[in-house]
Amino acid sequence: MSNRRKLRLGLAAYGTGWDLDAWRLPEATNTGLRDPSVILDIARTAERGKLDYVFAGSALGSEPDRLNRIYRWDNFVYAGYAAALTKNLGFLMSVNSSFEHPYAVARQLATLDNFTAGRTALNVVFGIDRDGDPIGNYGKNPVPTEETKYDRAREFTAVVNRLLYESWDDDLLLDDKAGGTLIKPGSWHQIDHHGEHFDVRGPLNVPPPVQPHIPIVQVGLSEESLRFGADYAQVRFSPYFGISRGKEEYRKLKERVAANGRDPEKFKIIPGITFYLAGTTREAVAKFNEINALQLTEDIPAAFSAALGVDLSRVRDTERVLDVVDVEALDDAALRPFISDRARDVKNDRELLRQVLTTQVGEDATLRELYQYVQRSRHEQQPAVVGDAAKIADWLEENIEENVLDGVQLFPPYHRGPADLFVDLVVPELQRRGIFRSEYEASTLQGLLDTDEY
């Protein structure tokens, strides 16, 4: 038995994958907008790789002109369908406490946890995204303000938990055929909750969940959101901050949980990554650049000229970056207008440019390939990890060994193909290094997340 820390791995299920441009690849399958078999394959692939769970994010707004919003199968329906095809894989459900009602969510969650024998988790989000007018879709349903949404989220979560675990005794089924009594008298209880946002009598009309505590997942950067996570969550979907800042954020998050009297080792910090994988690093970089080339980048060259102090209007964009740009002459913050602070983990932008060229677009990258990378970095909220199986395993191993994360949420850039490549190439490499399981060691998702050693 290895005593090394072990990764938690989840896989995202979106109809066209996560990348906003990769759907245009000739090999990409985009029927996932209509054909559920595409993301059912994601669940099968995740279980074949012994991954912890699948995450199918939810959204309530109506935005048909935004690619990452037009596909949102109902995640409870998806999970119920996919769970019937799997035995061990967990399913992470997203709900929005600013719009949804705790009684309805508790019914769905308890039903799914029973039907899956304990393979569910709940991601409570409480952002009020004005895009797509979700309020318009919910009519007269009262929606909290930006100031009150956190209090509503706390009340929502507390009511869901009370409905799940205080409505019924575990031995509720008497099944006394001779005496004519099916349910044990006194085994059900009203919760009689009367709060600022909800009035819920109870009990829940569904038996209690299989798991003694359904894991709760938290996401968000505000101070109130972080407090919510420290109070309620077992998992945090965190941004990725790089090694040095990531270590500091990891430490502070664990300390928050410990200060609340909870075990910080059972609080898992899991950022998302989009992975671009191939048999060799050269092939992976080529695919990454092929996807980047599908973008429009007309405004980038002029901005680069100003930032770098080089007139690029007279330079062909097929020229090699290192043949045109004097890296040593760059200002410390030359690339700040192009690359998010969240992605920075280096002392200055000379190091940042070298890092981008070395680990992502390739040292022989052209100016156009750099422009395309920068255009993508404006919109991506998570790192692109590019390489062969060993390189991606190196990235994961370094980050868990440096106490930056406890696992990652994997976002395939497109379907079908990348998810299978990860399971077939990267998972065996992680198993060989002793930082990922070879077999499922628990029957519930809570058990998988809590287990310290495999």
Short mmCIF file of C-alpha atoms in Angstrom, two decimals:
data_model
loop_
_atom_site.label_atom_id
_atom_site.label_comp_id
_atom_site.label_asym_id
_atom_site.label_seq_id
_atom_site.Cartn_x
_atom_site.Cartn_y
_atom_site.Cartn_z
CA MET A 1 0.00 0.00 0.00
CA SER A 2 1.37 3.39 -0.97
CA ASN A 3 1.10 6.20 1.58
CA ARG A 4 1.27 8.89 -1.10
CA ARG A 5 -1.63 11.31 -1.35
CA LYS A 6 -4.11 10.21 -3.98
CA LEU A 7 -5.88 12.30 -6.58
CA ARG A 8 -9.63 12.72 -6.80
CA LEU A 9 -10.70 12.92 -10.44
CA GLY A 10 -14.03 14.00 -11.90
CA LEU A 11 -15.08 14.21 -15.54
CA ALA A 12 -17.35 16.89 -17.00
CA ALA A 13 -20.21 15.94 -19.33
CA TYR A 14 -21.15 18.67 -21.81
CA GLY A 15 -22.79 18.08 -25.17
CA THR A 16 -20.01 19.52 -27.33
CA GLY A 17 -17.18 19.35 -24.83
CA TRP A 18 -15.81 22.38 -23.00
CA ASP A 19 -13.64 24.18 -25.53
CA LEU A 20 -15.46 26.98 -27.36
CA ASP A 21 -13.70 26.26 -30.66
CA ALA A 22 -12.80 22.54 -30.65
CA TRP A 23 -16.30 21.57 -31.82
CA ARG A 24 -15.18 22.76 -35.27
CA LEU A 25 -12.57 20.01 -35.58
CA PRO A 26 -13.37 17.47 -38.31
CA GLU A 27 -13.30 14.63 -35.79
CA ALA A 28 -15.54 16.35 -33.21
CA THR A 29 -19.00 14.90 -32.54
CA ASN A 30 -21.57 17.62 -31.85
CA THR A 31 -24.74 15.55 -31.77
CA GLY A 32 -24.52 15.63 -27.97
CA LEU A 33 -26.86 18.59 -28.16
CA ARG A 34 -29.60 16.16 -29.18
CA ASP A 35 -28.19 12.66 -28.69
CA PRO A 36 -27.72 11.70 -25.00
CA SER A 37 -25.53 8.72 -25.93
CA VAL A 38 -22.63 11.15 -26.41
CA ILE A 39 -22.48 12.13 -22.76
CA LEU A 40 -23.63 8.73 -21.56
CA ASP A 41 -20.33 7.61 -23.05
CA ILE A 42 -18.65 10.08 -20.68
CA ALA A 43 -20.11 8.21 -17.69
CA ARG A 44 -19.04 4.82 -19.06
CA THR A 45 -15.55 6.14 -19.77
CA ALA A 46 -15.24 7.69 -16.31
CA GLU A 47 -16.19 4.43 -14.61
CA ARG A 48 -13.81 2.46 -16.81
CA GLY A 49 -11.05 4.76 -15.57
CA LYS A 50 -12.12 4.38 -11.90
CA LEU A 51 -12.83 8.12 -11.66
CA ASP A 52 -14.72 9.47 -8.67
CA TYR A 53 -17.66 11.18 -10.35
CA VAL A 54 -19.18 12.84 -13.39
CA PHE A 55 -20.27 16.46 -13.31
CA ALA A 56 -22.94 17.79 -15.68
CA GLY A 57 -23.20 21.50 -14.94
CA SER A 58 -26.58 23.17 -14.91
CA ALA A 59 -27.77 26.61 -16.04
CA LEU A 60 -31.10 28.36 -15.79
CA GLY A 61 -30.76 31.21 -18.30
CA SER A 62 -31.82 31.08 -21.94
CA GLU A 63 -28.87 32.14 -24.11
CA PRO A 64 -29.05 30.40 -27.51
CA ASP A 65 -26.22 32.57 -28.88
CA ARG A 66 -23.68 31.35 -26.30
CA LEU A 67 -22.18 27.96 -27.03
CA ASN A 68 -21.37 27.10 -23.44
CA ARG A 69 -24.97 27.82 -22.39
CA ILE A 70 -27.14 26.30 -25.11
CA TYR A 71 -26.57 22.73 -23.95
CA ARG A 72 -27.89 22.02 -20.49
CA TRP A 73 -29.59 18.69 -20.10
CA ASP A 74 -31.28 18.53 -16.68
CA ASN A 75 -28.50 17.06 -14.58
CA PHE A 76 -30.78 15.02 -12.31
CA VAL A 77 -32.41 13.32 -15.30
CA TYR A 78 -29.01 12.73 -16.90
CA ALA A 79 -27.60 11.25 -13.70
CA GLY A 80 -30.58 8.95 -13.19
CA TYR A 81 -30.18 7.63 -16.73
CA ALA A 82 -26.40 7.27 -16.60
CA ALA A 83 -26.43 5.76 -13.11
CA ALA A 84 -28.40 2.80 -14.44
CA LEU A 85 -25.46 2.05 -16.75
CA THR A 86 -22.79 2.26 -14.02
CA LYS A 87 -22.11 0.66 -10.65
CA ASN A 88 -19.50 2.71 -8.80
CA LEU A 89 -19.29 6.13 -10.40
CA GLY A 90 -20.55 9.15 -8.46
CA PHE A 91 -22.79 11.90 -9.83
CA LEU A 92 -22.50 15.52 -8.84
CA MET A 93 -25.74 17.52 -9.06
CA SER A 94 -25.83 21.31 -9.41
CA VAL A 95 -28.70 23.40 -8.05
CA ASN A 96 -29.09 27.15 -7.70
CA SER A 97 -30.35 28.14 -4.27
CA SER A 98 -31.34 31.60 -5.51
CA PHE A 99 -34.06 30.08 -7.72
CA GLU A 100 -34.82 26.53 -6.62
CA HIS A 101 -36.79 25.26 -3.65
CA PRO A 102 -35.26 23.00 -0.97
CA TYR A 103 -38.22 20.62 -0.79
CA ALA A 104 -38.12 19.81 -4.51
CA VAL A 105 -34.32 19.46 -4.49
CA ALA A 106 -34.36 17.23 -1.40
CA ARG A 107 -36.92 14.92 -3.07
CA GLN A 108 -34.76 14.61 -6.20
CA LEU A 109 -31.55 14.12 -4.26
CA ALA A 110 -32.93 11.50 -1.84
CA THR A 111 -34.50 9.59 -4.73
CA LEU A 112 -31.28 9.60 -6.72
CA ASP A 113 -29.15 8.61 -3.73
CA ASN A 114 -31.41 5.64 -3.07
CA PHE A 115 -31.53 4.62 -6.73
CA THR A 116 -27.72 4.81 -7.01
CA ALA A 117 -27.02 3.19 -3.62
CA GLY A 118 -25.24 6.29 -2.37
CA ARG A 119 -23.43 7.82 -5.35
CA THR A 120 -24.55 11.46 -5.25
CA ALA A 121 -23.17 14.85 -4.25
CA LEU A 122 -24.75 18.31 -4.33
CA ASN A 123 -23.16 21.43 -5.79
CA VAL A 124 -24.97 24.44 -4.33
CA VAL A 125 -24.47 27.58 -6.40
CA PHE A 126 -26.13 30.86 -5.57
CA GLY A 127 -25.03 33.30 -8.25
CA ILE A 128 -27.76 35.36 -9.88
CA ASP A 129 -26.56 35.36 -13.47
CA ARG A 130 -28.50 38.10 -15.23
CA ASP A 131 -27.47 36.89 -18.70
CA GLY A 132 -30.22 34.95 -20.41
CA ASP A 133 -32.82 36.39 -18.02
CA PRO A 134 -33.32 33.38 -15.72
CA ILE A 135 -35.58 35.55 -13.58
CA GLY A 136 -37.86 35.88 -16.61
CA ASN A 137 -38.05 32.10 -16.80
CA TYR A 138 -39.10 31.79 -13.17
CA GLY A 139 -41.96 34.28 -13.28
CA LYS A 140 -43.08 35.47 -9.88
CA ASN A 141 -40.81 33.15 -7.94
CA PRO A 142 -39.06 35.48 -5.46
CA VAL A 143 -35.37 35.85 -6.23
CA PRO A 144 -32.94 37.21 -3.61
CA THR A 145 -30.75 40.25 -4.12
CA GLU A 146 -26.98 40.11 -4.43
CA GLU A 147 -26.85 40.97 -0.73
CA THR A 148 -29.36 38.36 0.49
CA LYS A 149 -28.45 35.41 -1.76
CA TYR A 150 -25.88 34.11 0.71
CA ASP A 151 -28.34 34.00 3.60
CA ARG A 152 -30.80 32.24 1.32
CA ALA A 153 -28.12 29.71 0.31
CA ARG A 154 -27.40 28.90 3.95
CA GLU A 155 -31.08 28.52 4.76
CA PHE A 156 -31.63 26.48 1.60
CA THR A 157 -28.79 24.07 2.48
CA ALA A 158 -29.88 23.71 6.09
CA VAL A 159 -33.46 22.91 5.05
CA VAL A 160 -32.32 20.37 2.44
CA ASN A 161 -30.20 18.59 5.07
CA ARG A 162 -33.01 18.61 7.61
CA LEU A 163 -35.47 17.19 5.10
CA LEU A 164 -33.00 14.48 4.10
CA TYR A 165 -31.97 13.39 7.59
CA GLU A 166 -34.66 14.47 10.06
CA SER A 167 -37.82 13.47 8.18
CA TRP A 168 -37.63 9.72 8.80
CA ASP A 169 -36.07 7.21 11.14
CA ASP A 170 -33.87 4.67 9.41
CA ASP A 171 -36.13 1.78 10.54
CA LEU A 172 -39.28 3.36 9.07
CA LEU A 173 -40.34 0.20 7.19
CA LEU A 174 -42.20 -2.09 9.61
CA ASP A 175 -43.82 -4.23 6.88
CA ASP A 176 -46.15 -5.97 9.33
CA LYS A 177 -48.38 -7.86 6.92
CA ALA A 178 -50.29 -9.72 9.62
CA GLY A 179 -50.96 -6.61 11.68
CA GLY A 180 -51.62 -4.42 8.67
CA THR A 181 -48.95 -1.82 9.42
CA LEU A 182 -46.46 -0.89 6.70
CA ILE A 183 -44.73 2.15 8.23
CA LYS A 184 -43.54 2.12 11.84
CA PRO A 185 -45.71 4.49 13.90
CA GLY A 186 -43.83 7.60 14.97
CA SER A 187 -41.01 7.05 12.50
CA TRP A 188 -41.67 10.29 10.60
CA HIS A 189 -41.14 13.86 11.77
CA GLN A 190 -42.15 17.32 10.58
CA ILE A 191 -39.25 19.76 10.48
CA ASP A 192 -41.57 22.81 10.77
CA HIS A 193 -39.03 25.24 9.35
CA HIS A 194 -40.07 28.89 9.23
CA GLY A 195 -37.29 31.12 7.97
CA GLU A 196 -36.69 34.36 6.13
CA HIS A 197 -36.82 32.69 2.70
CA PHE A 198 -38.62 29.36 3.15
CA ASP A 199 -41.50 27.81 5.06
CA VAL A 200 -41.27 24.01 4.94
CA ARG A 201 -43.35 21.71 7.09
CA GLY A 202 -42.01 18.29 6.13
CA PRO A 203 -41.52 15.43 6.36
CA LEU A 204 -39.99 14.56 3.03
CA ASN A 205 -42.11 12.00 1.17
CA VAL A 206 -39.01 10.00 0.15
CA PRO A 207 -36.97 7.66 2.39
CA PRO A 208 -33.67 9.02 3.77
CA PRO A 209 -30.55 8.79 1.59
CA VAL A 210 -28.18 5.85 1.65
CA GLN A 211 -25.20 8.06 2.46
CA PRO A 212 -25.03 9.26 6.07
CA HIS A 213 -24.10 12.65 4.66
CA ILE A 214 -24.42 13.60 1.00
CA PRO A 215 -21.27 15.58 0.10
CA ILE A 216 -21.79 19.26 -0.67
CA VAL A 217 -19.62 21.09 -3.18
CA GLN A 218 -18.90 24.83 -3.06
CA VAL A 219 -17.75 27.19 -5.79
CA GLY A 220 -17.17 30.95 -5.72
CA LEU A 221 -14.57 33.56 -4.77
CA SER A 222 -16.41 36.01 -2.52
CA GLU A 223 -15.76 36.06 1.20
CA GLU A 224 -19.34 34.98 1.91
CA SER A 225 -18.98 32.10 -0.53
CA LEU A 226 -15.77 30.95 1.16
CA ARG A 227 -17.47 31.06 4.55
CA PHE A 228 -20.30 28.95 3.18
CA GLY A 229 -17.78 26.38 1.95
CA ALA A 230 -15.95 26.24 5.27
CA ASP A 231 -19.25 25.70 7.08
CA TYR A 232 -20.99 23.20 4.79
CA ALA A 233 -18.85 21.79 1.97
CA GLN A 234 -16.73 18.67 1.60
CA VAL A 235 -15.39 19.74 -1.80
CA ARG A 236 -14.41 23.11 -3.22
CA PHE A 237 -14.29 23.72 -6.95
CA SER A 238 -11.43 26.19 -6.84
CA PRO A 239 -9.78 28.28 -9.54
CA TYR A 240 -6.25 27.19 -10.37
CA PHE A 241 -3.73 29.78 -9.17
CA GLY A 242 -0.41 28.18 -10.12
CA ILE A 243 2.07 26.52 -7.78
CA SER A 244 3.22 29.27 -5.41
CA ARG A 245 -0.06 31.16 -5.02
CA GLY A 246 -1.97 27.89 -5.20
CA LYS A 247 -0.09 26.52 -2.18
CA GLU A 248 -0.98 29.61 -0.21
CA GLU A 249 -4.67 29.48 -1.20
CA TYR A 250 -4.77 25.75 -0.41
CA ARG A 251 -3.32 26.36 3.05
CA LYS A 252 -5.75 29.20 3.83
CA LEU A 253 -8.77 27.17 2.73
CA LYS A 254 -7.76 24.21 4.88
CA GLU A 255 -7.21 26.55 7.84
CA ARG A 256 -10.72 27.98 7.42
CA VAL A 257 -12.18 24.50 7.68
CA ALA A 258 -10.04 23.59 10.71
CA ALA A 259 -11.06 26.83 12.45
CA ASN A 260 -14.68 25.62 12.18
CA GLY A 261 -13.79 22.44 14.04
CA ARG A 262 -13.89 20.27 10.93
CA ASP A 263 -11.24 17.87 9.60
CA PRO A 264 -9.37 19.76 6.84
CA GLU A 265 -8.11 16.48 5.35
CA LYS A 266 -11.68 15.57 4.46
CA PHE A 267 -12.19 18.91 2.68
CA LYS A 268 -11.05 18.42 -0.92
CA ILE A 269 -9.86 21.28 -3.12
CA ILE A 270 -10.45 20.50 -6.79
CA PRO A 271 -9.76 23.00 -9.62
CA GLY A 272 -10.80 22.42 -13.22
CA ILE A 273 -8.46 21.87 -16.16
CA THR A 274 -9.03 21.50 -19.89
CA PHE A 275 -6.65 18.86 -21.19
CA TYR A 276 -5.22 18.51 -24.68
CA LEU A 277 -3.71 15.05 -24.91
CA ALA A 278 -2.07 12.93 -27.60
CA GLY A 279 0.39 10.08 -27.94
CA THR A 280 3.30 12.54 -27.99
CA THR A 281 3.73 16.06 -26.71
CA ARG A 282 4.44 17.27 -30.25
CA GLU A 283 1.08 15.86 -31.41
CA ALA A 284 -0.72 17.38 -28.42
CA VAL A 285 0.77 20.83 -29.07
CA ALA A 286 -0.16 20.53 -32.75
CA LYS A 287 -3.78 19.69 -31.83
CA PHE A 288 -3.91 22.54 -29.31
CA ASN A 289 -2.63 24.98 -31.93
CA GLU A 290 -5.07 23.57 -34.51
CA ILE A 291 -7.92 24.36 -32.14
CA ASN A 292 -6.53 27.80 -31.36
CA ALA A 293 -6.30 28.51 -35.09
CA LEU A 294 -10.10 28.32 -35.32
CA GLN A 295 -10.40 31.68 -33.51
CA LEU A 296 -10.55 35.19 -34.85
CA THR A 297 -7.63 37.27 -33.59
CA GLU A 298 -7.59 40.46 -35.67
CA ASP A 299 -7.33 42.82 -32.70
CA ILE A 300 -4.44 41.03 -31.00
CA PRO A 301 -1.41 41.98 -33.19
CA ALA A 302 -1.86 45.74 -32.74
CA ALA A 303 -2.22 45.34 -28.99
CA PHE A 304 0.88 43.16 -28.92
CA SER A 305 2.88 45.79 -30.78
CA ALA A 306 2.10 48.34 -28.09
CA ALA A 307 2.80 45.94 -25.23
CA LEU A 308 6.05 44.53 -26.60
CA GLY A 309 7.43 47.70 -28.08
CA VAL A 310 7.82 46.03 -31.46
CA ASP A 311 6.03 47.11 -34.65
CA LEU A 312 4.44 43.83 -35.66
CA SER A 313 2.42 45.34 -38.50
CA ARG A 314 5.39 44.74 -40.82
CA VAL A 315 6.10 41.21 -39.52
CA ARG A 316 4.43 38.14 -40.97
CA ASP A 317 2.49 36.26 -38.33
CA THR A 318 4.11 33.04 -39.52
CA GLU A 319 7.42 34.20 -38.06
CA ARG A 320 8.71 32.34 -35.01
CA VAL A 321 8.08 34.26 -31.77
CA LEU A 322 11.62 33.87 -30.51
CA ASP A 323 12.98 35.20 -33.80
CA VAL A 324 10.98 38.42 -33.45
CA VAL A 325 10.59 39.12 -29.73
CA ASP A 326 13.54 39.80 -27.44
CA VAL A 327 12.27 38.04 -24.35
CA GLU A 328 14.97 39.51 -22.12
CA ALA A 329 13.85 43.03 -23.04
CA LEU A 330 10.22 42.55 -21.97
CA ASP A 331 8.81 44.61 -19.14
CA ASP A 332 7.82 42.73 -16.01
CA ALA A 333 4.12 43.18 -16.79
CA ALA A 334 4.15 43.32 -20.58
CA LEU A 335 1.58 40.53 -20.97
CA ARG A 336 -0.74 41.65 -18.19
CA PRO A 337 -3.39 42.98 -20.62
CA PHE A 338 -3.55 39.55 -22.29
CA ILE A 339 -3.17 36.85 -19.66
CA SER A 340 -5.30 36.74 -16.52
CA ASP A 341 -3.69 37.36 -13.15
CA ARG A 342 -5.27 34.10 -12.04
CA ALA A 343 -2.96 32.21 -14.37
CA ARG A 344 0.20 33.94 -13.13
CA ASP A 345 2.63 32.04 -10.99
CA VAL A 346 5.93 33.52 -12.11
CA LYS A 347 8.04 36.51 -11.08
CA ASN A 348 7.70 38.47 -14.30
CA ASP A 349 6.36 38.23 -17.83
CA ARG A 350 9.67 37.17 -19.30
CA GLU A 351 9.31 33.95 -17.35
CA LEU A 352 5.61 33.79 -18.23
CA LEU A 353 6.30 33.96 -21.96
CA ARG A 354 8.97 31.27 -21.68
CA GLN A 355 6.50 29.11 -19.72
CA VAL A 356 3.78 29.50 -22.36
CA LEU A 357 6.21 28.64 -25.16
CA THR A 358 7.70 25.68 -23.34
CA THR A 359 4.61 24.01 -21.90
CA GLN A 360 1.73 24.92 -24.19
CA VAL A 361 2.18 26.34 -27.68
CA GLY A 362 5.72 25.04 -28.25
CA GLU A 363 9.10 26.74 -28.47
CA ASP A 364 8.79 26.99 -32.26
CA ALA A 365 5.41 28.73 -32.01
CA THR A 366 4.68 31.43 -34.55
CA LEU A 367 3.36 34.87 -33.73
CA ARG A 368 -0.09 33.83 -34.92
CA GLU A 369 -0.07 30.81 -32.63
CA LEU A 370 0.84 33.10 -29.74
CA TYR A 371 -1.96 35.51 -30.70
CA GLN A 372 -4.40 32.61 -30.76
CA TYR A 373 -3.23 31.39 -27.36
CA VAL A 374 -3.69 34.85 -25.89
CA GLN A 375 -7.16 35.17 -27.39
CA ARG A 376 -8.12 31.91 -25.67
CA SER A 377 -6.62 32.95 -22.33
CA ARG A 378 -8.96 35.95 -22.27
CA HIS A 379 -11.96 33.62 -21.99
CA GLU A 380 -10.65 30.51 -20.24
CA GLN A 381 -11.23 30.35 -16.49
CA GLN A 382 -8.99 27.33 -16.03
CA PRO A 383 -5.60 26.19 -17.28
CA ALA A 384 -5.02 24.32 -20.53
CA VAL A 385 -2.75 21.36 -19.82
CA VAL A 386 -1.13 20.21 -23.04
CA GLY A 387 1.06 17.15 -23.60
CA ASP A 388 1.42 13.40 -23.70
CA ALA A 389 0.40 11.11 -20.84
CA ALA A 390 3.68 11.53 -18.97
CA LYS A 391 3.58 15.32 -19.19
CA ILE A 392 0.00 15.58 -17.97
CA ALA A 393 0.76 13.09 -15.19
CA ASP A 394 3.80 15.19 -14.27
CA TRP A 395 1.58 18.27 -13.96
CA LEU A 396 -0.92 16.44 -11.75
CA GLU A 397 1.78 14.83 -9.63
CA GLU A 398 3.62 18.10 -9.04
CA ASN A 399 0.46 19.92 -8.01
CA ILE A 400 -0.71 17.29 -5.54
CA GLU A 401 2.77 16.83 -4.09
CA GLU A 402 3.11 20.61 -3.66
CA ASN A 403 -0.23 20.80 -1.80
CA VAL A 404 -1.89 22.92 -4.45
CA LEU A 405 -4.90 20.62 -4.91
CA ASP A 406 -6.48 17.32 -3.88
CA GLY A 407 -7.70 16.45 -7.34
CA VAL A 408 -8.96 17.94 -10.60
CA GLN A 409 -12.20 18.31 -12.51
CA LEU A 410 -11.36 17.19 -16.06
CA PHE A 411 -13.01 19.04 -18.94
CA PRO A 412 -12.65 17.24 -22.30
CA PRO A 413 -12.27 19.89 -25.02
CA TYR A 414 -14.53 17.98 -27.43
CA HIS A 415 -16.23 14.61 -27.99
CA ARG A 416 -15.61 11.84 -28.69
CA GLY A 417 -11.97 10.93 -28.04
CA PRO A 418 -10.20 13.07 -25.39
CA ALA A 419 -11.93 11.45 -22.40
CA ASP A 420 -11.03 7.97 -23.64
CA LEU A 421 -7.45 9.05 -24.24
CA PHE A 422 -7.18 10.30 -20.67
CA VAL A 423 -8.49 7.02 -19.27
CA ASP A 424 -6.37 4.87 -21.59
CA LEU A 425 -3.12 6.83 -21.35
CA VAL A 426 -2.99 9.06 -18.26
CA VAL A 427 -4.83 6.95 -15.69
CA PRO A 428 -2.41 3.98 -16.03
CA GLU A 429 0.49 6.41 -15.62
CA LEU A 430 -1.04 7.85 -12.45
CA GLN A 431 -1.67 4.34 -11.12
CA ARG A 432 1.94 3.39 -11.84
CA ARG A 433 3.10 6.39 -9.82
CA GLY A 434 0.83 5.41 -6.93
CA ILE A 435 -1.29 8.58 -6.95
CA PHE A 436 -4.57 7.14 -8.25
CA ARG A 437 -6.65 4.08 -7.45
CA SER A 438 -6.65 0.82 -9.39
CA GLU A 439 -10.03 -0.28 -8.03
CA TYR A 440 -12.93 1.45 -6.34
CA GLU A 441 -12.36 1.16 -2.61
CA ALA A 442 -15.77 2.39 -1.37
CA SER A 443 -19.38 1.89 -2.42
CA THR A 444 -20.53 5.49 -1.89
CA LEU A 445 -19.28 8.80 -3.25
CA GLN A 446 -18.75 10.09 0.27
CA GLY A 447 -16.56 7.05 0.88
CA LEU A 448 -14.54 7.68 -2.26
CA LEU A 449 -13.94 11.31 -1.37
CA ASP A 450 -13.07 10.57 2.27
CA THR A 451 -10.71 7.65 1.70
CA ASP A 452 -7.14 8.75 2.40
CA GLU A 453 -5.28 5.75 0.99
CA TYR A 454 -6.02 3.21 -1.70
#
